[in-house]
mmCIF file of C-alpha atoms in Angstrom:
data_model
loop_
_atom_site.group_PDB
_atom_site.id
_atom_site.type_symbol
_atom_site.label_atom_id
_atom_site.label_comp_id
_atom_site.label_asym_id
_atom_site.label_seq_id
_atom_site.Cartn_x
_atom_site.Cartn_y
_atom_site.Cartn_z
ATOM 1 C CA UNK A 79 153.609 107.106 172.725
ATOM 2 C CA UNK A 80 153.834 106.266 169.129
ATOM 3 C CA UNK A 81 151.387 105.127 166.615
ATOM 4 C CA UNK A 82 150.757 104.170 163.305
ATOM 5 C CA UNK A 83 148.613 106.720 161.355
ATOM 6 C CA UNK A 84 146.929 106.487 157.814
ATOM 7 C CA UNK A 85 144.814 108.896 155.575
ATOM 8 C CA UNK A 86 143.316 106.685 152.803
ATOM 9 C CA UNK A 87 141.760 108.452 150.077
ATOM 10 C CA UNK A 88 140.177 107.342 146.554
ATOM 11 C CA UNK A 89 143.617 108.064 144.892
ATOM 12 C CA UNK A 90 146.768 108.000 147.674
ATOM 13 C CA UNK A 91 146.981 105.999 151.163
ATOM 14 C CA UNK A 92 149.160 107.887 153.248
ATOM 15 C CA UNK A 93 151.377 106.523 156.382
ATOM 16 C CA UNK A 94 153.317 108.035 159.121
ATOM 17 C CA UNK A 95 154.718 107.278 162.439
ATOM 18 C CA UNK A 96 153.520 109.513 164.792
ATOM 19 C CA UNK A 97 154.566 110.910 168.349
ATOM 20 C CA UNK A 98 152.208 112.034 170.633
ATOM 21 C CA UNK A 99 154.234 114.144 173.319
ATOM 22 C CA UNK A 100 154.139 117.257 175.779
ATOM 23 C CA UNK A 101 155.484 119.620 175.004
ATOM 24 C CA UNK A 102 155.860 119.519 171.531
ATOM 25 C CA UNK A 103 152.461 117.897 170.782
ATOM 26 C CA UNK A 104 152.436 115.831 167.372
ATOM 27 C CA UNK A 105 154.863 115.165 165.170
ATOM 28 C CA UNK A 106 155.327 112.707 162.237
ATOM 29 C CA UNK A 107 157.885 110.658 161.055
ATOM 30 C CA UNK A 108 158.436 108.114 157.832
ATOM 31 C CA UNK A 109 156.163 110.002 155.957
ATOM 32 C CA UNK A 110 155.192 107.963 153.435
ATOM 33 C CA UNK A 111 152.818 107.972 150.248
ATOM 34 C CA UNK A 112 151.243 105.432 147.803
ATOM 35 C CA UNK A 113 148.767 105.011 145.319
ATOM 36 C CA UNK A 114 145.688 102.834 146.027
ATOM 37 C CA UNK A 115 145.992 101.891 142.073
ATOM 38 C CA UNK A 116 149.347 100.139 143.031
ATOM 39 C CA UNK A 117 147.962 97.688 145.402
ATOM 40 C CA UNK A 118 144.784 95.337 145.939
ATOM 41 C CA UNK A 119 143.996 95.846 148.820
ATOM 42 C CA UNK A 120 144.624 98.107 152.103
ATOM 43 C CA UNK A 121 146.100 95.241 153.775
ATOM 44 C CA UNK A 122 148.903 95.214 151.098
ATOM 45 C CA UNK A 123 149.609 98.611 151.126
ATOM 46 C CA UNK A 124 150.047 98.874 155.066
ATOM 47 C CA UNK A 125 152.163 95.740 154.761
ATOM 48 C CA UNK A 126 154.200 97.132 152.452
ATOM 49 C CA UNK A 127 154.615 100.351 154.098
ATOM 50 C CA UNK A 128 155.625 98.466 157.624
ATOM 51 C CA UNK A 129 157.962 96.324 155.674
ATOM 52 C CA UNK A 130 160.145 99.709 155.755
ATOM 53 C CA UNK A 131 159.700 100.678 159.488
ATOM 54 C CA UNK A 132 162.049 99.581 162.267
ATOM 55 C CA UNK A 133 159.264 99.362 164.503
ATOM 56 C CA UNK A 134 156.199 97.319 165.676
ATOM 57 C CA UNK A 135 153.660 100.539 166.453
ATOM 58 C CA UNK A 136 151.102 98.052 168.627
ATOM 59 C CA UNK A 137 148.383 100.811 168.351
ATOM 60 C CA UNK A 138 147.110 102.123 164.702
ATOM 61 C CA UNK A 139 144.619 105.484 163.715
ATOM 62 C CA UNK A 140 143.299 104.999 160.599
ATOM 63 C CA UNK A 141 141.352 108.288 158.728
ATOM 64 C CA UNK A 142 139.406 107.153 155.734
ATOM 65 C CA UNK A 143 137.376 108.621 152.932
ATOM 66 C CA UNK A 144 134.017 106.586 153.418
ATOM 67 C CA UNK A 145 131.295 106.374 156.384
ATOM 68 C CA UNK A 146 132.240 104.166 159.405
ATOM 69 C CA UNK A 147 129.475 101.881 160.584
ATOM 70 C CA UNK A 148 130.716 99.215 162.720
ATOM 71 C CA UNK A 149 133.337 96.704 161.801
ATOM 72 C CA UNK A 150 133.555 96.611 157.746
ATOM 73 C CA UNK A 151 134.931 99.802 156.211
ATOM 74 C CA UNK A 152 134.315 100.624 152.676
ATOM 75 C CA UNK A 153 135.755 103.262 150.768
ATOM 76 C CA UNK A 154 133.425 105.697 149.269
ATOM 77 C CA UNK A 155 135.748 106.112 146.022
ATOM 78 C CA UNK A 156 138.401 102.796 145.207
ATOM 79 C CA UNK A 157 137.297 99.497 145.904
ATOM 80 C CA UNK A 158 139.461 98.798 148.924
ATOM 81 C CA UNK A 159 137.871 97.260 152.141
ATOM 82 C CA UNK A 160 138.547 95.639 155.235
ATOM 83 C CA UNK A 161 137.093 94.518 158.598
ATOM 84 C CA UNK A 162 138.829 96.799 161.856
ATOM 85 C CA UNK A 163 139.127 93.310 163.789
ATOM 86 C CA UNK A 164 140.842 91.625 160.666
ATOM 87 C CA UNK A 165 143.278 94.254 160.175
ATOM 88 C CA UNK A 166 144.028 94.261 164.488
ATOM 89 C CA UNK A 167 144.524 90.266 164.420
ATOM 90 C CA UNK A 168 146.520 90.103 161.115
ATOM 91 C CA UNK A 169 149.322 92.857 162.163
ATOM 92 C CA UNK A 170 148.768 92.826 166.189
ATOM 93 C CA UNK A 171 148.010 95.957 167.168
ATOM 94 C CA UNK A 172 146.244 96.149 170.748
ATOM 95 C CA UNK A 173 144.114 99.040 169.235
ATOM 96 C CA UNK A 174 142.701 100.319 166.265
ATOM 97 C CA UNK A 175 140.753 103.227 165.495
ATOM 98 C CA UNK A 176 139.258 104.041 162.331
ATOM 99 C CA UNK A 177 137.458 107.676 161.625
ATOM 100 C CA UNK A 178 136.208 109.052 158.326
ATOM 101 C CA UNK A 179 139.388 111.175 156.545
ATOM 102 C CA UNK A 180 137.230 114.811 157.223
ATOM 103 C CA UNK A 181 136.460 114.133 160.624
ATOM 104 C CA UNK A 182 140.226 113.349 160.925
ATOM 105 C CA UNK A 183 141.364 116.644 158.945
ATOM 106 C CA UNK A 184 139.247 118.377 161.243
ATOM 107 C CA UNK A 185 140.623 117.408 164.480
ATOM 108 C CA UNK A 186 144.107 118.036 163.417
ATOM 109 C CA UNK A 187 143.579 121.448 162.017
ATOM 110 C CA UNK A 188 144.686 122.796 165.487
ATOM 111 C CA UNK A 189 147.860 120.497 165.585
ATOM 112 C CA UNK A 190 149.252 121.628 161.941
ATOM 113 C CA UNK A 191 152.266 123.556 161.524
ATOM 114 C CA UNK A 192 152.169 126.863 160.435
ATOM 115 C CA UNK A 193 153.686 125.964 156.800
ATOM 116 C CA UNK A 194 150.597 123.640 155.956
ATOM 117 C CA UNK A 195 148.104 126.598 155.763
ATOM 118 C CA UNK A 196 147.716 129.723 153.825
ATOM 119 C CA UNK A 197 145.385 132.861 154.226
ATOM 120 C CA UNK A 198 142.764 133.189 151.883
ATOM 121 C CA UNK A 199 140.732 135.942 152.974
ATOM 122 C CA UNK A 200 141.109 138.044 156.785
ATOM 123 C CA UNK A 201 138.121 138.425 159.154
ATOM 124 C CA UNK A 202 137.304 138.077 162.558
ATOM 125 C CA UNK A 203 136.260 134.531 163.844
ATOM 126 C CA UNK A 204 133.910 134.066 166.463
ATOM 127 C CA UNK A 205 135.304 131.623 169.071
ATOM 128 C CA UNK A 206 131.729 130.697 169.926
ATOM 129 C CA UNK A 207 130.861 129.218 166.649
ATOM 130 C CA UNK A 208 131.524 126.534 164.744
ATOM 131 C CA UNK A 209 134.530 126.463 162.285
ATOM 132 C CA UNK A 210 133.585 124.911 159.236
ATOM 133 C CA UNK A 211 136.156 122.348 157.027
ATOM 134 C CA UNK A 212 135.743 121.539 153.635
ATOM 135 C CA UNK A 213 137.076 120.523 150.491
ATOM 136 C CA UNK A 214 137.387 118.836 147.040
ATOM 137 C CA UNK A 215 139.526 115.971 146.353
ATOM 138 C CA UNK A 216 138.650 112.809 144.995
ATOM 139 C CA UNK A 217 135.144 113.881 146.612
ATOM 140 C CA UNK A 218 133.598 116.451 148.421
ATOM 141 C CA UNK A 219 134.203 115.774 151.818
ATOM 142 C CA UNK A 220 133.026 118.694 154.725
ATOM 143 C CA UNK A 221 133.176 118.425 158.651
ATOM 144 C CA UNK A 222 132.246 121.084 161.236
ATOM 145 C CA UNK A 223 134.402 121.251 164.476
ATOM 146 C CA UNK A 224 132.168 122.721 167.371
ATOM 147 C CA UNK A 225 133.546 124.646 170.585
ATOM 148 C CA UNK A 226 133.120 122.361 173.475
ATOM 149 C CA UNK A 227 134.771 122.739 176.720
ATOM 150 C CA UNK A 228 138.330 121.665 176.355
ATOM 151 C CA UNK A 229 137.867 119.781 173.899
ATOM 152 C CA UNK A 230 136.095 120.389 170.112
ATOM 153 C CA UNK A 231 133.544 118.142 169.083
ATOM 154 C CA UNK A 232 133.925 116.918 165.233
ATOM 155 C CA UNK A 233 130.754 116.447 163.522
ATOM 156 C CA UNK A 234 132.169 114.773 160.201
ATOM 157 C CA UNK A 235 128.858 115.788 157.456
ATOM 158 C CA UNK A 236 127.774 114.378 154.220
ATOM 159 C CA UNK A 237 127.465 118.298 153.010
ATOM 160 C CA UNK A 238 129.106 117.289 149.766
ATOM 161 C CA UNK A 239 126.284 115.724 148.380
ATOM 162 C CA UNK A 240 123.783 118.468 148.416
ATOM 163 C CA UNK A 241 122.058 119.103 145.473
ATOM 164 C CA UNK A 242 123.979 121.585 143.020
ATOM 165 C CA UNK A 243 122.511 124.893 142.836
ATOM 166 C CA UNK A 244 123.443 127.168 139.742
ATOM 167 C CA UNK A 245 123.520 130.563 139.875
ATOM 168 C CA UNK A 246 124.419 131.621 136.154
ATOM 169 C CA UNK A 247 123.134 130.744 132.414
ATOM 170 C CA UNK A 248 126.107 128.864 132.015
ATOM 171 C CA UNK A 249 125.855 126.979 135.166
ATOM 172 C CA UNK A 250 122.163 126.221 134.354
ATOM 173 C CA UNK A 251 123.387 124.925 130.907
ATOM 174 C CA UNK A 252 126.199 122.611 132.931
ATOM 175 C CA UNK A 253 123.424 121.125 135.485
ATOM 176 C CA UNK A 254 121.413 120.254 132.340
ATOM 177 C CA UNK A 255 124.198 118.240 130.737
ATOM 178 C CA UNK A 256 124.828 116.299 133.632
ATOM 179 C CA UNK A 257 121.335 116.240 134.478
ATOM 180 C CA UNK A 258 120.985 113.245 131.361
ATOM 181 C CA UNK A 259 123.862 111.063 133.127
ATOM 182 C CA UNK A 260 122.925 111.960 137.123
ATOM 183 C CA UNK A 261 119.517 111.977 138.217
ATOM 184 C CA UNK A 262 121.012 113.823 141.237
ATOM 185 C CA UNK A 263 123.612 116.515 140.382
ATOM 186 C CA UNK A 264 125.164 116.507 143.539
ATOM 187 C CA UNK A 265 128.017 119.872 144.713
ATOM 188 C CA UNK A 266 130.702 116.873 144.811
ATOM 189 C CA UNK A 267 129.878 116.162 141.024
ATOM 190 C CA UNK A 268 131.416 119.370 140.211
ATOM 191 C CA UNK A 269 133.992 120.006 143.246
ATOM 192 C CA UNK A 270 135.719 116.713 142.856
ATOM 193 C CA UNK A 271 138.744 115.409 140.551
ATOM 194 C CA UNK A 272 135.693 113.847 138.754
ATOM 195 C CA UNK A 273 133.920 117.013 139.142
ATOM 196 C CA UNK A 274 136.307 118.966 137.139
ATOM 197 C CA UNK A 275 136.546 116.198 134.382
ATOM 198 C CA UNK A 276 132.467 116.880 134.506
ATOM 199 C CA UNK A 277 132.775 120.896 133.729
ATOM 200 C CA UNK A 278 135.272 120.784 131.350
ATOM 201 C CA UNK A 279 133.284 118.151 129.654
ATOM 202 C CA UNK A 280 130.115 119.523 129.800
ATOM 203 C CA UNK A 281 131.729 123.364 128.626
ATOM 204 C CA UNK A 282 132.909 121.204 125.438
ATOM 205 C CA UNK A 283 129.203 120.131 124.847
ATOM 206 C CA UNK A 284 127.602 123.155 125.336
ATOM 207 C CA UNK A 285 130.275 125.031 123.102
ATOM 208 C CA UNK A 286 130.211 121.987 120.353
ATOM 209 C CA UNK A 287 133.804 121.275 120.702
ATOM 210 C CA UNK A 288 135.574 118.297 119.417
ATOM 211 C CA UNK A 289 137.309 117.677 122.953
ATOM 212 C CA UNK A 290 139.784 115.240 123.834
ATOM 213 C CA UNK A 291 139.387 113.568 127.365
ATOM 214 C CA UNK A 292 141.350 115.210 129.933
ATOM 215 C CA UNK A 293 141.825 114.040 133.437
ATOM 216 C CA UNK A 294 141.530 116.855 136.274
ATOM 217 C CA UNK A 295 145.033 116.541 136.412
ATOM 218 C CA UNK A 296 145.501 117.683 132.683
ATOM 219 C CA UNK A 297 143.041 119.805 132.542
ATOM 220 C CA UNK A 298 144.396 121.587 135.576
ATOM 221 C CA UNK A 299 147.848 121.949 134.058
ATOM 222 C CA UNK A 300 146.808 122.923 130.441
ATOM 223 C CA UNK A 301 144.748 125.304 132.609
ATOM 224 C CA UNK A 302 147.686 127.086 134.310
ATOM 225 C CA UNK A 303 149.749 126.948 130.969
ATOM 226 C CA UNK A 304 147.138 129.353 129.660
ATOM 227 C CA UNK A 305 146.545 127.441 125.925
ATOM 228 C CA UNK A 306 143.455 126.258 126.629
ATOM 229 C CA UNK A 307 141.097 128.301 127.123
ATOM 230 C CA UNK A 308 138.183 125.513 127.613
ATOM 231 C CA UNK A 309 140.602 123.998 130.691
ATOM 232 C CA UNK A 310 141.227 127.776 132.517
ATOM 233 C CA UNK A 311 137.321 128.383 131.786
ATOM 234 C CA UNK A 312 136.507 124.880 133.794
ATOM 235 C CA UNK A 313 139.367 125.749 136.677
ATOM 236 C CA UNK A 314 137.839 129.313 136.528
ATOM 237 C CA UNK A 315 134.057 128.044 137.195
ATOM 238 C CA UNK A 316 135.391 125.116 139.333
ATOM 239 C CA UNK A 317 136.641 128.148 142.029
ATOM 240 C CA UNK A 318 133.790 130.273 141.640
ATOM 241 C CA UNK A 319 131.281 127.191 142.125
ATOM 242 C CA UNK A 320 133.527 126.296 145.100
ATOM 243 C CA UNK A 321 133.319 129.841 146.459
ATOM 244 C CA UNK A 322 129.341 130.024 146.596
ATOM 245 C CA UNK A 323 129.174 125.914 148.049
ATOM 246 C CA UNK A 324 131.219 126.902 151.171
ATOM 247 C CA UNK A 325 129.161 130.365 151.436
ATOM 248 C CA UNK A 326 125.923 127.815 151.493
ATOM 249 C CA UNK A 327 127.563 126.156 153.818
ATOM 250 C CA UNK A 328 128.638 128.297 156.310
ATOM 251 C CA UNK A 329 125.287 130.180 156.133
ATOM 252 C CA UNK A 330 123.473 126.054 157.156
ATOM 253 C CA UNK A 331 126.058 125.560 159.860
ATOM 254 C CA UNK A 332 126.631 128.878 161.731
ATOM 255 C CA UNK A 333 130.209 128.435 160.582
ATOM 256 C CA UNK A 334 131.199 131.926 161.625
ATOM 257 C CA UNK A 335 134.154 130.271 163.625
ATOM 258 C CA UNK A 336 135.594 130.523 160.102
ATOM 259 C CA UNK A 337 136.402 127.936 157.307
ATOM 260 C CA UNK A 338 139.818 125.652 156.002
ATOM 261 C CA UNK A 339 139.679 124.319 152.787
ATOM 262 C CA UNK A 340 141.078 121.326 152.108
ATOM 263 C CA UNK A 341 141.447 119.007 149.476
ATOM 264 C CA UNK A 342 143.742 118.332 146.450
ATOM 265 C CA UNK A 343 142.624 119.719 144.083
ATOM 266 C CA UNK A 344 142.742 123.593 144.991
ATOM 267 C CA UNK A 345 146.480 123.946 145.958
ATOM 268 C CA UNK A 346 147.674 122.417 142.149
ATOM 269 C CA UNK A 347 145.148 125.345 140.469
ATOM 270 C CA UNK A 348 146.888 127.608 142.792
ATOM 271 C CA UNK A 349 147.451 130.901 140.237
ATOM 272 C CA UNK A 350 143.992 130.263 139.014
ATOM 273 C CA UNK A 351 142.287 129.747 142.030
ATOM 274 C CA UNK A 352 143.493 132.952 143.293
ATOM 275 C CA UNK A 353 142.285 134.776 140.210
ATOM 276 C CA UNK A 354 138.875 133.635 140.509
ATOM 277 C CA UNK A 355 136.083 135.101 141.370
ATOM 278 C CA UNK A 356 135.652 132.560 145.087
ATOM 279 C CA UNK A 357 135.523 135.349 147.213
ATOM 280 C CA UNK A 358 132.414 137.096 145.493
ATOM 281 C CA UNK A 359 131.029 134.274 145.247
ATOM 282 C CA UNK A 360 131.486 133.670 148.698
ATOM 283 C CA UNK A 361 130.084 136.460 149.661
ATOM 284 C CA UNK A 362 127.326 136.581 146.876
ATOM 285 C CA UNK A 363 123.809 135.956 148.829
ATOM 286 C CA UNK A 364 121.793 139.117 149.287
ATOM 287 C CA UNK A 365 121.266 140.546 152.643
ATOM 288 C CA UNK A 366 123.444 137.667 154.009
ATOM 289 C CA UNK A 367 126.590 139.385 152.744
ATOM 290 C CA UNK A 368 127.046 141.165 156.162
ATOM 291 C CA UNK A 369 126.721 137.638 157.974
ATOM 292 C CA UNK A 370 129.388 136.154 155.987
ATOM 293 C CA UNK A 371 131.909 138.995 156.062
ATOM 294 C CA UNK A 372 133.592 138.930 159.337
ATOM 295 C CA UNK A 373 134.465 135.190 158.334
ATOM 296 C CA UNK A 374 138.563 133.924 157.746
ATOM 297 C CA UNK A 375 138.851 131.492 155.125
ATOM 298 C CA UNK A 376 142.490 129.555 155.170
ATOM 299 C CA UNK A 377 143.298 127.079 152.802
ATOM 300 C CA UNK A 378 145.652 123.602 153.694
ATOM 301 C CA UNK A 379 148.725 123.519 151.293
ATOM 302 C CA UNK A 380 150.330 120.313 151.751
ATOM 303 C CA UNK A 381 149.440 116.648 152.288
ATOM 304 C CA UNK A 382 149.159 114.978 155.204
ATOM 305 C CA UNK A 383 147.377 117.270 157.624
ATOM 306 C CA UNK A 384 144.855 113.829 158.201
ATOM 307 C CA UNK A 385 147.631 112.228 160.006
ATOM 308 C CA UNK A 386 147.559 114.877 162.738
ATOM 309 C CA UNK A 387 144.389 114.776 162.894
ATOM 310 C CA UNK A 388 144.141 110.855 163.315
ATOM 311 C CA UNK A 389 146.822 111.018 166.285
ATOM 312 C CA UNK A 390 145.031 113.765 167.605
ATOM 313 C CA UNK A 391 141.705 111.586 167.678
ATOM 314 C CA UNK A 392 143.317 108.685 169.037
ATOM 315 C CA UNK A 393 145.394 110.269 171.746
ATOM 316 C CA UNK A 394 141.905 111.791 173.200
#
């Protein structure tokens, strides 16, 4: 069988063909990647992207970065939307399916290739429990995928937007300078692209420099250049912030099945990321350490790993 899969995020709507198939399982073909900037609407973009397929894929699995409730779909972080029965009519496909993006990266976690993930940190994973996904892109998104029977169960979450908890002077100094622009300082207001944007700018504040705006993206690259100190100090506290969210979160979930990070944002601050202090931070919350130690953190390199996760979800 072969479908049509998307992963549309705040920034890039991805495409791919994909085969569902025993024995080799998934795979993907005409890849494909755009930028939600670039068009006005989801409609154009999957128009555009089937302009350059010599196919007619009658069924489609679409992962997106918002809630779905019923029919209308509305993207948490661009302004695209759409109605599921529009999009079926308009480019006749029998079915369509449309999941929210973690709940998608979730379910395909067991259907990636080895050369999407790397090993953060060893331990011993309890089968039993849940494993716990999570990680900052455009947003904060987090899923938990629970052992049932054959088959997992996906519980996509909203865990990104609890409240932010600091744990340092500095921190406590950051949550007050956002404090005056958010009256809730959510954990995706600093583990976001936004959220990066956020530390650095609040660092500049609190240190009474004369900054000039970054994006995450430059701040992340002046930040592995090593000139600017004010970028690698926001990268640095980005990971360590990071490191003591998904500790909170495994603790609320049981998560001892062990955790994936995902996201965009931590594979481009690779060298830094892996400097930080995320695994004592991790680790960091008093007689819980012992609870949290047996757990394997892995982290998702490359793009894309939705679209397994989308065929896997619709091929159920």
């Amino acid at each position: 069988m072969t479908l049509l899969v998307a992963d549309i995020g705040g920034t890039n709507a991805r495409f791919a063909m994909a085969q569902c198939a025993e024995p080799k399982g998934l795979t993907l073909t005409h890849t494909e990647t755009l930028r939600v900037a670039d068009f006005e609407s989801f409609e154009a973009a999957l128009r555009h992207y089937l302009t350059g397929i010599d196919a007619a894929p009658l069924k489609a699995a679409i992962a997106v970065a918002a809630p779905v409730k019923g029919d209308w779909v509305a993207f948490t972080n661009n302004s695209w939307a759409f109605s599921q029965i529009q999009v079926k009519a308009d480019f006749g496909f029998e079915e369509v399916i449309v999941v929210n993006d973690f709940e998608a990266l979730a379910a395909g976690i067991a259907h990636l290739p080895g050369r999407y993930l790397t090993l953060v940190r060893a331990g011993q994973a309890n089968p039993k429990a849940p494993q716990l996904v999570i990680g900052p892109g455009t947003g904060l998104g987090q899923a938990l995928v629970v052992p049932s029977g054959d088959t997992p169960s996906i519980i996509p979450t909203q865990g990104g937007h609890v409240s932010f908890a600091p744990r340092s002077e500095m921190e406590i100094k950051i949550l007050n300078t956002l404090s005056r622009e958010h009256p809730h300082v959510s954990a995706e207001l600093l583990l976001s692209g936004m959220g990066l944007e956020n530390i650095y700018r609040a660092l500049c504040h609190i240190k009474g420099d004369t900054h000039q705006r970054l994006r995450a993206a430059e701040i992340s690259e002046a930040a592995l250049g090593g000139e600017h100190p004010t970028a690698a100090q926001a990268a640095g506290l980005f990971c360590n912030i990071l490191g003591a969210v998904v500790g909170d979160a495994v603790l609320s979930a049981g998560a001892l099945g062990g955790v994936t990070l995902a996201g965009g944002i931590v594979p481009k601050i690779m060298d830094v990321f892996l400097a930080s202090d995320f695994e004592f931070h991790f680790l960091s919350k008093g007689p819980m350490r012992q609870y949290l130690e047996p757990v394997p953190i892995q982290l998702i390199t490359q793009d894309g790993a939705a679209l397994y996760g989308a065929a896997a979800l619709s091929s159920r």
